[in-house]
Structures are given as structure tokens and as C-alpha cells.
PDB file of C-alpha atoms in Angstrom:
ATOM      1  CA  MET A   1       0.257  -0.066   0.089  1.00 38.00           C
ATOM      2  CA  MET A   2       1.156   3.469  -0.994  1.00 42.00           C
ATOM      3  CA  ASN A   3       1.334   6.489   1.316  1.00 45.00           C
ATOM      4  CA  SER A   4      -0.977   8.823  -0.652  1.00 55.00           C
ATOM      5  CA  ALA A   5       0.377  12.037   0.464  1.00 64.00           C
ATOM      6  CA  ASN A   6      -2.154  13.989  -0.176  1.00 89.00           C
ATOM      7  CA  VAL A   7      -5.185  12.463   1.254  1.00 95.00           C
ATOM      8  CA  ILE A   8      -6.742  13.406   4.712  1.00 96.00           C
ATOM      9  CA  LEU A   9      -8.722  11.494   6.355  1.00 97.00           C
ATOM     10  CA  ALA A  10     -11.602  14.354   8.449  1.00 96.00           C
ATOM     11  CA  SER A  11     -12.650  11.782  10.827  1.00 94.00           C
ATOM     12  CA  ALA A  12     -10.455   9.142  13.580  1.00 89.00           C
ATOM     13  CA  SER A  13     -12.933   6.665  12.631  1.00 92.00           C
ATOM     14  CA  PRO A  14     -10.709   3.023  12.689  1.00 93.00           C
ATOM     15  CA  ARG A  15     -13.718   1.396  10.380  1.00 94.00           C
ATOM     16  CA  ARG A  16     -13.029   4.152   7.467  1.00 96.00           C
ATOM     17  CA  LEU A  17      -9.216   3.939   7.616  1.00 97.00           C
ATOM     18  CA  GLU A  18      -9.077   0.360   7.812  1.00 97.00           C
ATOM     19  CA  LEU A  19     -11.912   1.047   4.511  1.00 97.00           C
ATOM     20  CA  LEU A  20      -9.738   4.107   2.871  1.00 96.00           C
ATOM     21  CA  ARG A  21      -7.232   1.198   2.928  1.00 95.00           C
ATOM     22  CA  GLN A  22      -9.203  -1.004   1.433  1.00 95.00           C
ATOM     23  CA  ILE A  23      -8.276   0.789  -2.147  1.00 94.00           C
ATOM     24  CA  GLY A  24      -5.554   1.389  -1.716  1.00 93.00           C
ATOM     25  CA  ILE A  25      -5.343   4.898   0.001  1.00 94.00           C
ATOM     26  CA  GLU A  26      -3.415   5.353   2.589  1.00 93.00           C
ATOM     27  CA  PRO A  27      -4.129   8.469   4.204  1.00 95.00           C
ATOM     28  CA  ALA A  28      -1.099  10.862   5.274  1.00 93.00           C
ATOM     29  CA  SER A  29      -2.754  13.005   7.644  1.00 93.00           C
ATOM     30  CA  ILE A  30      -6.165  12.280   9.698  1.00 95.00           C
ATOM     31  CA  PHE A  31      -7.448  14.077  12.629  1.00 94.00           C
ATOM     32  CA  ALA A  32     -10.787  14.139  14.213  1.00 92.00           C
ATOM     33  CA  PRO A  33     -12.815  17.306  13.449  1.00 93.00           C
ATOM     34  CA  ASP A  34     -14.487  19.211  16.419  1.00 91.00           C
ATOM     35  CA  ILE A  35     -18.329  19.641  15.253  1.00 94.00           C
ATOM     36  CA  ASP A  36     -21.939  19.559  17.206  1.00 94.00           C
ATOM     37  CA  GLU A  37     -23.253  16.719  16.066  1.00 92.00           C
ATOM     38  CA  THR A  38     -26.790  17.658  17.514  1.00 94.00           C
ATOM     39  CA  PRO A  39     -29.679  17.016  14.795  1.00 95.00           C
ATOM     40  CA  LEU A  40     -31.184  20.462  14.170  1.00 95.00           C
ATOM     41  CA  ALA A  41     -35.455  20.318  14.762  1.00 93.00           C
ATOM     42  CA  GLN A  42     -37.448  17.957  12.515  1.00 94.00           C
ATOM     43  CA  GLU A  43     -34.510  17.474  10.111  1.00 96.00           C
ATOM     44  CA  PRO A  44     -34.615  14.955   7.695  1.00 97.00           C
ATOM     45  CA  PRO A  45     -31.832  11.803   8.595  1.00 98.00           C
ATOM     46  CA  ARG A  46     -30.740  12.374   4.508  1.00 98.00           C
ATOM     47  CA  ILE A  47     -29.883  16.080   5.186  1.00 98.00           C
ATOM     48  CA  TYR A  48     -28.316  15.587   8.368  1.00 98.00           C
ATOM     49  CA  ALA A  49     -25.826  12.879   6.520  1.00 98.00           C
ATOM     50  CA  ALA A  50     -25.151  15.130   3.819  1.00 98.00           C
ATOM     51  CA  ARG A  51     -24.803  18.763   6.735  1.00 98.00           C
ATOM     52  CA  MET A  52     -22.868  16.260   8.924  1.00 97.00           C
ATOM     53  CA  ALA A  53     -20.171  15.565   6.434  1.00 97.00           C
ATOM     54  CA  ALA A  54     -20.238  18.868   5.106  1.00 97.00           C
ATOM     55  CA  ALA A  55     -19.408  20.035   8.807  1.00 97.00           C
ATOM     56  CA  LYS A  56     -16.065  17.706   9.705  1.00 96.00           C
ATOM     57  CA  LEU A  57     -14.488  19.655   5.966  1.00 95.00           C
ATOM     58  CA  ARG A  58     -11.595  21.999   6.477  1.00 87.00           C
ATOM     59  CA  PRO A  59      -9.272  23.671   3.911  1.00 81.00           C
ATOM     60  CA  ALA A  60      -6.098  21.861   2.753  1.00 83.00           C
ATOM     61  CA  ASP A  61      -3.709  21.095   0.826  1.00 85.00           C
ATOM     62  CA  GLY A  62      -4.761  17.649  -0.181  1.00 92.00           C
ATOM     63  CA  PHE A  63      -7.709  16.644  -0.571  1.00 96.00           C
ATOM     64  CA  THR A  64      -9.815  15.649   2.147  1.00 97.00           C
ATOM     65  CA  ILE A  65     -11.980  13.079   2.609  1.00 98.00           C
ATOM     66  CA  ALA A  66     -15.509  13.568   5.479  1.00 98.00           C
ATOM     67  CA  ALA A  67     -18.407  10.840   6.482  1.00 98.00           C
ATOM     68  CA  ASP A  68     -21.245  10.418   8.381  1.00 97.00           C
ATOM     69  CA  THR A  69     -23.472   7.635   8.691  1.00 97.00           C
ATOM     70  CA  VAL A  70     -26.741   7.752  10.222  1.00 97.00           C
ATOM     71  CA  VAL A  71     -29.634   5.564  11.628  1.00 98.00           C
ATOM     72  CA  ALA A  72     -33.097   6.337  10.778  1.00 98.00           C
ATOM     73  CA  ALA A  73     -36.316   4.310  11.438  1.00 96.00           C
ATOM     74  CA  GLY A  74     -38.672   6.718   9.417  1.00 93.00           C
ATOM     75  CA  ARG A  75     -37.509  10.304  10.278  1.00 93.00           C
ATOM     76  CA  ARG A  76     -36.329   9.030  13.535  1.00 95.00           C
ATOM     77  CA  ILE A  77     -32.440  10.039  13.598  1.00 97.00           C
ATOM     78  CA  LEU A  78     -31.209   7.016  16.175  1.00 97.00           C
ATOM     79  CA  PRO A  79     -27.869   7.811  17.997  1.00 95.00           C
ATOM     80  CA  LYS A  80     -24.556   6.536  18.516  1.00 95.00           C
ATOM     81  CA  ALA A  81     -25.235   4.649  21.293  1.00 96.00           C
ATOM     82  CA  GLU A  82     -22.204   5.722  24.418  1.00 96.00           C
ATOM     83  CA  THR A  83     -25.028   3.475  26.926  1.00 97.00           C
ATOM     84  CA  ALA A  84     -25.553  -0.097  27.101  1.00 97.00           C
ATOM     85  CA  ALA A  85     -29.280   1.072  28.045  1.00 98.00           C
ATOM     86  CA  GLN A  86     -28.927   3.054  24.593  1.00 97.00           C
ATOM     87  CA  ALA A  87     -28.194   0.402  22.784  1.00 98.00           C
ATOM     88  CA  GLU A  88     -30.666  -1.663  23.717  1.00 98.00           C
ATOM     89  CA  LYS A  89     -33.216   1.008  23.061  1.00 98.00           C
ATOM     90  CA  CYS A  90     -32.273   1.153  19.136  1.00 98.00           C
ATOM     91  CA  LEU A  91     -31.631  -2.591  19.093  1.00 98.00           C
ATOM     92  CA  LYS A  92     -35.619  -3.577  20.572  1.00 98.00           C
ATOM     93  CA  LEU A  93     -36.698  -0.676  18.473  1.00 97.00           C
ATOM     94  CA  LEU A  94     -34.136  -2.376  14.580  1.00 98.00           C
ATOM     95  CA  SER A  95     -35.546  -5.737  15.841  1.00 98.00           C
ATOM     96  CA  GLY A  96     -37.728  -7.464  13.343  1.00 98.00           C
ATOM     97  CA  ARG A  97     -37.992  -5.008  10.504  1.00 97.00           C
ATOM     98  CA  ARG A  98     -35.952  -3.209   8.303  1.00 98.00           C
ATOM     99  CA  HIS A  99     -34.067   0.877   8.239  1.00 98.00           C
ATOM    100  CA  ARG A 100     -32.671   2.856   6.389  1.00 98.00           C
ATOM    101  CA  VAL A 101     -28.884   3.791   6.713  1.00 98.00           C
ATOM    102  CA  PHE A 102     -27.432   7.285   5.037  1.00 98.00           C
ATOM    103  CA  THR A 103     -24.328   8.191   4.547  1.00 98.00           C
ATOM    104  CA  GLY A 104     -23.362  11.832   4.173  1.00 98.00           C
ATOM    105  CA  LEU A 105     -20.091  12.040   2.108  1.00 98.00           C
ATOM    106  CA  ALA A 106     -18.328  14.743   1.209  1.00 98.00           C
ATOM    107  CA  ILE A 107     -14.879  15.720  -0.194  1.00 98.00           C
ATOM    108  CA  ARG A 108     -12.662  18.677  -0.629  1.00 97.00           C
ATOM    109  CA  ALA A 109     -10.154  20.099  -3.464  1.00 95.00           C
ATOM    110  CA  PRO A 110      -6.786  21.473  -3.000  1.00 93.00           C
ATOM    111  CA  ASP A 111      -8.473  24.240  -4.874  1.00 93.00           C
ATOM    112  CA  GLY A 112     -11.265  24.287  -2.913  1.00 94.00           C
ATOM    113  CA  ARG A 113     -14.199  22.184  -4.781  1.00 95.00           C
ATOM    114  CA  ILE A 114     -16.462  20.732  -3.435  1.00 97.00           C
ATOM    115  CA  ALA A 115     -18.002  16.956  -3.990  1.00 98.00           C
ATOM    116  CA  ALA A 116     -20.663  15.226  -1.718  1.00 98.00           C
ATOM    117  CA  ARG A 117     -23.207  12.239  -2.155  1.00 98.00           C
ATOM    118  CA  VAL A 118     -25.539  10.340   0.573  1.00 98.00           C
ATOM    119  CA  VAL A 119     -25.954   7.366   0.313  1.00 98.00           C
ATOM    120  CA  ASP A 120     -28.987   5.412   1.134  1.00 98.00           C
ATOM    121  CA  SER A 121     -29.035   1.259   2.674  1.00 98.00           C
ATOM    122  CA  VAL A 122     -31.954  -0.674   3.383  1.00 98.00           C
ATOM    123  CA  VAL A 123     -31.125  -2.670   6.479  1.00 98.00           C
ATOM    124  CA  GLY A 124     -33.119  -5.641   7.309  1.00 98.00           C
ATOM    125  CA  PHE A 125     -32.129  -6.637  10.917  1.00 98.00           C
ATOM    126  CA  ALA A 126     -34.255 -10.796  11.570  1.00 98.00           C
ATOM    127  CA  ARG A 127     -37.023 -10.121  15.261  1.00 98.00           C
ATOM    128  CA  LEU A 128     -34.197 -10.313  18.096  1.00 98.00           C
ATOM    129  CA  ASP A 129     -34.350 -11.749  21.754  1.00 97.00           C
ATOM    130  CA  ALA A 130     -34.261 -10.570  24.354  1.00 97.00           C
ATOM    131  CA  ALA A 131     -30.829 -13.453  24.666  1.00 97.00           C
ATOM    132  CA  GLN A 132     -29.273 -12.015  21.200  1.00 97.00           C
ATOM    133  CA  ILE A 133     -29.418  -8.758  22.768  1.00 98.00           C
ATOM    134  CA  ASP A 134     -27.768  -9.629  26.480  1.00 98.00           C
ATOM    135  CA  ALA A 135     -25.732 -11.052  24.439  1.00 98.00           C
ATOM    136  CA  TYR A 136     -24.670  -8.224  21.687  1.00 98.00           C
ATOM    137  CA  LEU A 137     -24.582  -6.001  24.044  1.00 98.00           C
ATOM    138  CA  ALA A 138     -22.525  -7.746  26.809  1.00 98.00           C
ATOM    139  CA  SER A 139     -19.832  -7.439  23.800  1.00 97.00           C
ATOM    140  CA  GLY A 140     -19.688  -3.973  23.970  1.00 97.00           C
ATOM    141  CA  GLU A 141     -19.205  -3.569  20.075  1.00 96.00           C
ATOM    142  CA  TRP A 142     -22.084  -0.872  19.932  1.00 97.00           C
ATOM    143  CA  HIS A 143     -19.948   1.137  21.818  1.00 96.00           C
ATOM    144  CA  GLY A 144     -19.940   4.927  20.362  1.00 94.00           C
ATOM    145  CA  LYS A 145     -22.261   3.192  16.418  1.00 95.00           C
ATOM    146  CA  ALA A 146     -25.638   4.385  14.460  1.00 95.00           C
ATOM    147  CA  GLY A 147     -27.810   3.432  15.468  1.00 97.00           C
ATOM    148  CA  GLY A 148     -25.932   1.452  18.979  1.00 97.00           C
ATOM    149  CA  TYR A 149     -24.455  -1.674  16.439  1.00 97.00           C
ATOM    150  CA  ALA A 150     -21.603  -2.642  13.720  1.00 97.00           C
ATOM    151  CA  ILE A 151     -22.891  -4.699  10.005  1.00 97.00           C
ATOM    152  CA  GLN A 152     -19.236  -5.555  10.151  1.00 96.00           C
ATOM    153  CA  GLY A 153     -19.274  -7.627  13.480  1.00 96.00           C
ATOM    154  CA  GLN A 154     -21.199  -9.574  15.550  1.00 97.00           C
ATOM    155  CA  ALA A 155     -24.639  -7.324  14.416  1.00 97.00           C
ATOM    156  CA  ALA A 156     -23.724  -9.642  11.105  1.00 97.00           C
ATOM    157  CA  ALA A 157     -25.867 -12.503  12.673  1.00 97.00           C
ATOM    158  CA  PHE A 158     -29.189 -10.390  12.812  1.00 97.00           C
ATOM    159  CA  ILE A 159     -28.831  -8.621   9.474  1.00 97.00           C
ATOM    160  CA  ASP A 160     -31.271 -10.857   7.041  1.00 97.00           C
ATOM    161  CA  PHE A 161     -31.516  -8.191   4.701  1.00 98.00           C
ATOM    162  CA  LEU A 162     -29.477  -5.680   2.526  1.00 98.00           C
ATOM    163  CA  SER A 163     -29.782  -3.492   0.400  1.00 98.00           C
ATOM    164  CA  GLY A 164     -26.959  -0.723  -0.851  1.00 97.00           C
ATOM    165  CA  SER A 165     -24.003  -0.610  -0.388  1.00 98.00           C
ATOM    166  CA  TYR A 166     -22.524  -2.684   2.762  1.00 98.00           C
ATOM    167  CA  SER A 167     -18.802  -0.084   2.976  1.00 98.00           C
ATOM    168  CA  ALA A 168     -21.294   2.774   3.353  1.00 98.00           C
ATOM    169  CA  VAL A 169     -22.644   0.695   6.167  1.00 98.00           C
ATOM    170  CA  VAL A 170     -19.872   0.518   7.955  1.00 97.00           C
ATOM    171  CA  GLY A 171     -19.056   3.877   7.395  1.00 96.00           C
ATOM    172  CA  LEU A 172     -17.092   4.797   3.866  1.00 98.00           C
ATOM    173  CA  PRO A 173     -18.587   4.192   0.364  1.00 98.00           C
ATOM    174  CA  LEU A 174     -16.420   2.723  -1.275  1.00 98.00           C
ATOM    175  CA  PHE A 175     -17.689   2.934  -4.761  1.00 97.00           C
ATOM    176  CA  GLU A 176     -19.016   6.725  -4.439  1.00 98.00           C
ATOM    177  CA  THR A 177     -15.264   7.398  -2.667  1.00 97.00           C
ATOM    178  CA  SER A 178     -13.473   6.853  -5.328  1.00 96.00           C
ATOM    179  CA  CYS A 179     -15.685   8.174  -7.792  1.00 96.00           C
ATOM    180  CA  LEU A 180     -15.873  11.920  -6.488  1.00 97.00           C
ATOM    181  CA  LEU A 181     -12.554  11.645  -5.962  1.00 96.00           C
ATOM    182  CA  ARG A 182     -11.897  10.490  -9.616  1.00 95.00           C
ATOM    183  CA  GLY A 183     -14.417  13.656 -10.696  1.00 96.00           C
ATOM    184  CA  LEU A 184     -11.937  16.159  -8.478  1.00 95.00           C
ATOM    185  CA  GLY A 185      -8.369  15.607 -10.366  1.00 94.00           C
ATOM    186  CA  TYR A 186      -7.462  12.940  -7.715  1.00 94.00           C
ATOM    187  CA  GLN A 187      -4.909  10.229  -9.296  1.00 86.00           C
ATOM    188  CA  ALA A 188      -3.023   7.095  -7.330  1.00 75.00           C
ATOM    189  CA  PRO A 189       0.473   7.130  -6.713  1.00 66.00           C
ATOM    190  CA  ARG A 190       2.219   4.923  -9.188  1.00 64.00           C
ATOM    191  CA  ALA A 191       4.516   2.070  -7.563  1.00 56.00           C
ATOM    192  CA  PRO A 192       7.524   2.870  -8.594  1.00 52.00           C
TER     193      PRO A 192
END
């Protein structure tokens, strides 16, 4: 893997870093944006995801990549679970039903141009019993995850339907990221 000297990742998420590495991009730098992530009153989940991704961008000498993943049950934005009680509430709400995952993506080119997309995926959960929920909560995997679950981890056993982008549900839509980077003029470094 080559160091992509002109790529900056605006995220402290190890999952987003792993996803970028999956397509051969090793960011030259990473920063954790410090923004207010409170949804606005009556803000639709799709608009919120786009706003959060754009808010994480900052001017830089390279291509800055920012993303935000939002789990929504109808128009309701589910939290990034910080407590077991929050995660349990999310899991009970998602059990036996489909929900949407909106991943906002924004990329700023060195010249200031911005390209953005929102990737919309539908995820279906099987009906969960109390033992499954308790075991998942005991794993701690839910901590800090939108909707209280990580599709790339143990929660994969709960997923009975997925339509859209798996990588977007994890946290970064790889196809769209590649397309937007190319559209803004990014060229991957060539091997020596």
C-alpha cells in the first residue's frame, strides 16, 4: 500500500481508515473533527447526514475526505449509542424490521471544490430475542456506533436483508469515494 500523500481523512473512525486502505489509499494525515452533531429540529436523516459530512471538511493542501453515517427508523435519527441502555433501545426498535442507513460523503479538493453524495442503504434485522440482545450488549461492540450496532461485527448475525452499499453502512461508501476523488482530479500514486 502506498502513502497517498495528498489525502486527508477527517475522521477518527478506525473503520473508515480500514475501508480507505481496502482501496489502496493510506491517508497522509488524519484528524478528528470537533463539531456539534446535534440534529436540527425536524431535520430529515438524509439532510442531517449530508450536513454532518460537509461540516467535517476543512481547507487543506490535499483531498480531504469526510463522512457521517446515520441510522434512521422512519424519520427518527437513532443515536450513536454511548450507554448500554441506548444500545438496547435501538436494538429493540430495529428488531424484526427494516431501517435506512444514510451515509453522507463530502470531499474537498486542494483548490476548494467540493463534491458530495448521500448513499442510502436499507438494512433488515431479524427478530431478536432477549438472549441475543443481552449477548450483543455484553460484547460492547455497540459503543459509539450509529443505531447501536456494527454490521461488520457480531451484529452481522442479525442482518437478514441489505439493499445498497455494505461499505456505506460500515461507514464509508467506497465506490462513491473513488468516483468523487477521480472527478475532483485525484490520481493515485504509481508504484515505483
